[in-house]
XYZ file of C-alpha atoms in Angstrom:
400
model
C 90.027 131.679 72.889
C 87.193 130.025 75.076
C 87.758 126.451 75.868
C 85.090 123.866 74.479
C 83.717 122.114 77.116
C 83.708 118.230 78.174
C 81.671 116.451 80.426
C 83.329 113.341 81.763
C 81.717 110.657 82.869
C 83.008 107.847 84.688
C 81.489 104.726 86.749
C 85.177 104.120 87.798
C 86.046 106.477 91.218
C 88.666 108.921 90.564
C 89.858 108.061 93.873
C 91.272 104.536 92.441
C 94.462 103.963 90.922
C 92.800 103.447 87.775
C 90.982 106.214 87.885
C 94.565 108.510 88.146
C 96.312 106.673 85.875
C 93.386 106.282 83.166
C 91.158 109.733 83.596
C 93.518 111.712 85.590
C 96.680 111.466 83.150
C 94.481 111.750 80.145
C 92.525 114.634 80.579
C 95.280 117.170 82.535
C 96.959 117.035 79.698
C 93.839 118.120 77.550
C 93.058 121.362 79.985
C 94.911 123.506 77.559
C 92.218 123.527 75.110
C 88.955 121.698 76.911
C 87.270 122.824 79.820
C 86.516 119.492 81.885
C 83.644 118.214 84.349
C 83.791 115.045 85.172
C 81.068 113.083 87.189
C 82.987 109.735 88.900
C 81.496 107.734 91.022
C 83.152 106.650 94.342
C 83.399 104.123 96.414
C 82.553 104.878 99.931
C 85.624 103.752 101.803
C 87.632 106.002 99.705
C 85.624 109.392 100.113
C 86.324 108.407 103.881
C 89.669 109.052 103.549
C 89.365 113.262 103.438
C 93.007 113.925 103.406
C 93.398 111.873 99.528
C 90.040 113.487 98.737
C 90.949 116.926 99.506
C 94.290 116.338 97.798
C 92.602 115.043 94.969
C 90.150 118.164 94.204
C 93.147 120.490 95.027
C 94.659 118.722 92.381
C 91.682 118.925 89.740
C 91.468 122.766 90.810
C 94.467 123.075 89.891
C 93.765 121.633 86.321
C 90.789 123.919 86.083
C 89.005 120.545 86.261
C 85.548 120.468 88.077
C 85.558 117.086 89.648
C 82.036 116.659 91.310
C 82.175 112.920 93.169
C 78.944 110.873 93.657
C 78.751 107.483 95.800
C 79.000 104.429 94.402
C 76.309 102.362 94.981
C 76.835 98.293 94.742
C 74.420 96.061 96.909
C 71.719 95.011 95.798
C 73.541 95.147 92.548
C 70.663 95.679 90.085
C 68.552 98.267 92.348
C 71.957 100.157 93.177
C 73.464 100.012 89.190
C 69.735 101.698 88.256
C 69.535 104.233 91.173
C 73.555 105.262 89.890
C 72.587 105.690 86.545
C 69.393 107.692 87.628
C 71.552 109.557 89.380
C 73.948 109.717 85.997
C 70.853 110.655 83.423
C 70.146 113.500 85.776
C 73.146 115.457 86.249
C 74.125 114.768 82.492
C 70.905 116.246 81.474
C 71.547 118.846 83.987
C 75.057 119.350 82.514
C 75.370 118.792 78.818
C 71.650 121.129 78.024
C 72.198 124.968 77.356
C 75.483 124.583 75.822
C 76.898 123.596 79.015
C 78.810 120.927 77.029
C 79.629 120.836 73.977
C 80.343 117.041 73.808
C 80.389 113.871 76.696
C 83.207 111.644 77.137
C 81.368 108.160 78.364
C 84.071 105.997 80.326
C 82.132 102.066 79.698
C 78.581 101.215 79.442
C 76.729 102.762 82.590
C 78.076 106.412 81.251
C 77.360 105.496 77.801
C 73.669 104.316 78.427
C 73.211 108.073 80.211
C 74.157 110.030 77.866
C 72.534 108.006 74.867
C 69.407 108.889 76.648
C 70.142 111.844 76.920
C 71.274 113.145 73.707
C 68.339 111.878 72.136
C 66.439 115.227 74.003
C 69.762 117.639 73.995
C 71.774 115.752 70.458
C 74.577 116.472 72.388
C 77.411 113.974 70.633
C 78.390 111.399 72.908
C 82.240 109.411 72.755
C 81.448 105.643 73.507
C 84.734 104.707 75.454
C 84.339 101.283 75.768
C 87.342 99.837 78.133
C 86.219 96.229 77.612
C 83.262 93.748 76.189
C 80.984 94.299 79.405
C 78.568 92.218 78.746
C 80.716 89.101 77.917
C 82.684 89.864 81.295
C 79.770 89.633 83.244
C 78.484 86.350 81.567
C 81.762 84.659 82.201
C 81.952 86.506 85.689
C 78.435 84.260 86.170
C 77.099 87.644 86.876
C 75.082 88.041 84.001
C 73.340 84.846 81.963
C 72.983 84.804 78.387
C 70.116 85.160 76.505
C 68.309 86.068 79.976
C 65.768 88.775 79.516
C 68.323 91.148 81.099
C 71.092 90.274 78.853
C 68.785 90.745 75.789
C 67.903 94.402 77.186
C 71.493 95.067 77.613
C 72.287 93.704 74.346
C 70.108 95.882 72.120
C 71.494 98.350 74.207
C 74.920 98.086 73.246
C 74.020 98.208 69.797
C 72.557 100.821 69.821
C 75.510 102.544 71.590
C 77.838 101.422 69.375
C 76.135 102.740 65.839
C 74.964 106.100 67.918
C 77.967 107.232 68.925
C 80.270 109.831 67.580
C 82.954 107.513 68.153
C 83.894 104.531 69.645
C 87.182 104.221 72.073
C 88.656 100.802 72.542
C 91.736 99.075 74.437
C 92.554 96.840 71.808
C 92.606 95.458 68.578
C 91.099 92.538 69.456
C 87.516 93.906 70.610
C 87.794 96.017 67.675
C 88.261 92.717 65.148
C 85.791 90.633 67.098
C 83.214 93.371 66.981
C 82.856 94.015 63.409
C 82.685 90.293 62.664
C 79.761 90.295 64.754
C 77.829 93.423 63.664
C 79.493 94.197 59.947
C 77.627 97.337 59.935
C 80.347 98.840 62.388
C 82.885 98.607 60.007
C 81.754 101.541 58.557
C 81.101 103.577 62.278
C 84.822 105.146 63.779
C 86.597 103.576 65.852
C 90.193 103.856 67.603
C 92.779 102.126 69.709
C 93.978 103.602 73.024
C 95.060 101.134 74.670
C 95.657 101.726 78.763
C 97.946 104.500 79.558
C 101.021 105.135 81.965
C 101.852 107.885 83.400
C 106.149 107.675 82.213
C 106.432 110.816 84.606
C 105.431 108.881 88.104
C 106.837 105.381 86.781
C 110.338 105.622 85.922
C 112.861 102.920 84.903
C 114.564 102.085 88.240
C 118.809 102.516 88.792
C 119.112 100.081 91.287
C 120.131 96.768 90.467
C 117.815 94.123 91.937
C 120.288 91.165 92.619
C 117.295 89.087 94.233
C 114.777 87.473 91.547
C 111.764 88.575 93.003
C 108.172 87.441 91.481
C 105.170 89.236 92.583
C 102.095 91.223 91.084
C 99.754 93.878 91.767
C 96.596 95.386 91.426
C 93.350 92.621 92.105
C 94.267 88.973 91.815
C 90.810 87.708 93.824
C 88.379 87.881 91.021
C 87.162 85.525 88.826
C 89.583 87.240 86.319
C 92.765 86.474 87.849
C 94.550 82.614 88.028
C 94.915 83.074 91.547
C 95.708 79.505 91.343
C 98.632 79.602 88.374
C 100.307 82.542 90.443
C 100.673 80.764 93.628
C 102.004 77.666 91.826
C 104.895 80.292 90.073
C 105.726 81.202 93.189
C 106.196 77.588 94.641
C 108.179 76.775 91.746
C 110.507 79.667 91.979
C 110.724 78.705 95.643
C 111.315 75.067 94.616
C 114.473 76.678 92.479
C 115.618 78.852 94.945
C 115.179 78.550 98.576
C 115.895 82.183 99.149
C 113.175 83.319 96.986
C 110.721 86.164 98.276
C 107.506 87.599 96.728
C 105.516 89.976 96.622
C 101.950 91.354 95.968
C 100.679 95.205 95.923
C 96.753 94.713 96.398
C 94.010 96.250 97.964
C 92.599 92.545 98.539
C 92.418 90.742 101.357
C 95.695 89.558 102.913
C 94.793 87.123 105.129
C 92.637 85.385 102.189
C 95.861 85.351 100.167
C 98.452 84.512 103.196
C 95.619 81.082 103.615
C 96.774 80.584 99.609
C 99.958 80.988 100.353
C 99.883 78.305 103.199
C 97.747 75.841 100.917
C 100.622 75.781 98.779
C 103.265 75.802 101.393
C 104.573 79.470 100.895
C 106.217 80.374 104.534
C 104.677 83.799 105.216
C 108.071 85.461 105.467
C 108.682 84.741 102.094
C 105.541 86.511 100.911
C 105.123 90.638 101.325
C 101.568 91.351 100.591
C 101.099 95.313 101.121
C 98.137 97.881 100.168
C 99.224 100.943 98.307
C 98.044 104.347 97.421
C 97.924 105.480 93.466
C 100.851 107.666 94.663
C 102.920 105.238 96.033
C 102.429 102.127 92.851
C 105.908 102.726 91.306
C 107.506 102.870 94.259
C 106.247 99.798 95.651
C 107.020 97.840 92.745
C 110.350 99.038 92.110
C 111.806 95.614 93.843
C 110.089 93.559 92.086
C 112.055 91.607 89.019
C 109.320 90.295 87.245
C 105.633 90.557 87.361
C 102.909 87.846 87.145
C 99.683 88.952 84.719
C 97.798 85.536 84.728
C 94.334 86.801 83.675
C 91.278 84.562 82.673
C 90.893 84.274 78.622
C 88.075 84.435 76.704
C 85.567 86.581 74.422
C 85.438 89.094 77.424
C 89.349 89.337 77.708
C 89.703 90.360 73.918
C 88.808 93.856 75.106
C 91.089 93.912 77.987
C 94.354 95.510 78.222
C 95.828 95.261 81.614
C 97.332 98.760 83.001
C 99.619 96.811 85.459
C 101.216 95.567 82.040
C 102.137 98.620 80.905
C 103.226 100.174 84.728
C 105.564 97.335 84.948
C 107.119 98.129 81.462
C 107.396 101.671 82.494
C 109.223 100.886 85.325
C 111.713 98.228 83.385
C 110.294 95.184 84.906
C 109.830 92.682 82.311
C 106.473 89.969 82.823
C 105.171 86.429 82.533
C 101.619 86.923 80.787
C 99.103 85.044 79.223
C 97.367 84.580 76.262
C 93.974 85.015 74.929
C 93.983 88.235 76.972
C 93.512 91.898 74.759
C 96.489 92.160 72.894
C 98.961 91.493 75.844
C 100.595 88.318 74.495
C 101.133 89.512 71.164
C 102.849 92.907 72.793
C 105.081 90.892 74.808
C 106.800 89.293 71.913
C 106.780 92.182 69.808
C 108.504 94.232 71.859
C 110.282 90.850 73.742
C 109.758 92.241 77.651
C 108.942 88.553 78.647
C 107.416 85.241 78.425
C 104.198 84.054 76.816
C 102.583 81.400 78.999
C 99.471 79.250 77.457
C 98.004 77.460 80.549
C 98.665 76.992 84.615
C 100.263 73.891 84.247
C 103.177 72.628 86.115
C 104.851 72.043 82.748
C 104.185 75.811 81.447
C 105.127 77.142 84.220
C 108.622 75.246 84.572
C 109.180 76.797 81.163
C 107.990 80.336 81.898
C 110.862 80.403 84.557
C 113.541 78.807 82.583
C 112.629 81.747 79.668
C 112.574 84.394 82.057
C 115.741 83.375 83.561
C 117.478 83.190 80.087
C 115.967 86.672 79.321
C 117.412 88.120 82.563
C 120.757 87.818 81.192
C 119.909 90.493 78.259
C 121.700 93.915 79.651
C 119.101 95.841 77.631
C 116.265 93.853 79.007
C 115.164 96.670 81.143
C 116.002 99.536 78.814
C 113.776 97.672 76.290
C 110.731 97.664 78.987
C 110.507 101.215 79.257
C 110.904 101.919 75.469
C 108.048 99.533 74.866
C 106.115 101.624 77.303
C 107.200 105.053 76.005
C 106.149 103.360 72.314
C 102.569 102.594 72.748
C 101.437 102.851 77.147
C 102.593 106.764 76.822
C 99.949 108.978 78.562
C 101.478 111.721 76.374
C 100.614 109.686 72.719
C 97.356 108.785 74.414
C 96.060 112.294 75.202
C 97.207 113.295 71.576
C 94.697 110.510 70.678
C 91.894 111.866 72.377
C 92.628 115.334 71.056
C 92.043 113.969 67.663
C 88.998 112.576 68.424
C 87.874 115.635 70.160
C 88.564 117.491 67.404
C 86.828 115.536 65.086
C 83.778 115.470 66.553
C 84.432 119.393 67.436
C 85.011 120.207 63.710
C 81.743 118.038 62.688
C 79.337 119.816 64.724
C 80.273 123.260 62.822
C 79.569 121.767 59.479
């Protein structure tokens, strides 16, 4: 039987951690029954390293997967976003006409806006995978300003998206609830949850008893949508509690910007490990740490979020302090109790995150009851049988 064929398109590099754990994961386990392309576009530092990229097409190859990288463009941000999706409309023109594909998998807006375009010439069916409320990130990011001529464009785009669309893909409930109470007239257009996926088979729940209370974090914390701030301030209150306390952070960021936040709040630099890491090498790198920090900023934009460090550290057994207001991360923590809720950065809060997590430590299932929280709903497995569905849908539509 002849394998229907996706194009994939993604303004996230396949080269970045995300892109393994949250294209990568997905779609190998798809190859059985769809034939995939998928367009990413990469950041420039990373197709410098040629030993990851050459392990990373030998990889795809081996999925049958035709992975065709373009550069990411990013300065001067509006010129280089239009020349990208130039760039996007073309080869997804070039791609999804003659039957070449029989449906296009749009990973956020950039993707989405391409193959709208598109499909208005080919009526190939386009999935509208959303990942988050772009346009409210970039407003509160001060990137974007409301009710600019810009934001109006992008606006009526997204609109138009959303009710054009075979179906829409999004990380939480949230962005789902919050959409249709602005525009009622999606409550009749498809939607579903798939939330951010782990891969259970490359984080494991760890053996080895971690005896020191390590706090750290990973992934990017210099944004505007981390509390760089509140996560310092946990870790010179642990320190405060005990004097042998170390830390530790897994970023691509900048380490001597964070080693001057560290000194700011009086963090001795051997008490602080801040290392780089490849996708590979995540779980690994985490595996000492006894609790992770996820202090993201709230707000419309963060209904759509769901962190993927969330559900790594899970995987892994590692329970977390975490916010609210962000995606549904704060109601999944007490559901599945893998941690403490924290409301605000405060001195007070954070005092009381501590004290909870240290009471929670002394649960022998505590770590057990990580990983079956991520094996219930951050499985890559139930995920990809997700997408399936979808596929199929839209699949089984066209032959009406």
């Amino acid at each position: 039987m002849s394998k229907i064929k996706v194009l994939y398109l993604s303004y996230t590099g396949l080269l970045e951690p995300l892109g393994r754990s949250q294209i990568l994961a997905y779609l190998s386990r798809l190859t059985d029954e769809y034939q995939f392309t998928i367009i990413s576009f990469e950041k420039a530092e990373d197709l410098a390293k040629s030993d990851e990229l050459q392990a990373l097409k030998k990889e795809c190859e081996h999925y049958g997967i035709n992975w065709q990288p373009k550069t990411y463009h990013h300065k001067p941000r509006l010129l280089a976003t239009l020349w990208d999706l130039s760039s996007l409309i073309y080869h997804t023109w070039q791609l999804s006409r003659s039957n070449r594909a029989h449906h296009i998998h749009c990973r956020s807006y950039i993707p989405a806006i391409a193959a709208w375009l598109v499909s208005k010439q080919t009526q190939v069916p386009f999935i509208f995978d959303m990942r988050a409320l772009w346009l409210e990130e970039m407003i509160e990011a001060g990137r974007l300003n409301r009710h600019s001529p810009v934001h109006k464009v992008l606006e009526w785009l997204e609109t138009k998206l959303l009710k054009d669309t075979a179906h829409v893909v999004s990380l939480t409930e949230a962005a789902v609830n919050y959409l249709q109470q602005q525009q009622p007239q999606l409550n009749t257009q498809k939607f579903s949850v798939i939330t951010t996926c782990v891969d259970l088979e490359r984080f494991k729940l760890s053996t080895v008893a971690i005896e020191d209370k390590k706090l750290g974090t990973m992934g990017t914390v210099i944004s505007g949508w981390y509390h760089l701030d509140w996560l310092f301030l946990s870790l010179k209150t642990q320190l405060r509690k005990d004097k042998d306390a170390t830390f530790k952070i897994v970023t691509r960021d900048s380490a001597q910007a964070l080693r001057t936040m560290a000194q700011k709040y009086e963090i001795e630099p051997s008490k602080l490990e801040i290392l780089s890491s490849s996708p590979n090498d995540i779980a690994k790198n985490i595996a000492d740490i006894k609790a992770g920090l996820l202090y993201f900023t709230a707000g419309i934009s963060k209904l759509g979020s769901a962190p993927t460090r969330l559900g790594e550290f899970l995987a892994c057994g590692i329970p977390v302090i975490g916010n609210s207001g962000v995606g549904d991360m704060a109601s999944l923590i007490e559901r599945y109790q893998v941690g403490v809720v924290i409301e605000d950065g405060s001195q007070h809060a954070i005092d009381e995150a501590l004290e909870k997590l240290d009471t929670l430590y002394q649960d022998k299932n505590l770590s057990q009851r990580c990983r079956d929280a991520a094996e219930d709903y951050f499985s890559a497995d139930k995920g990809a049988v997700r997408y399936r569905q979808i596929y199929r849908s839209i699949t089984s539509h066209e032959k009406r």
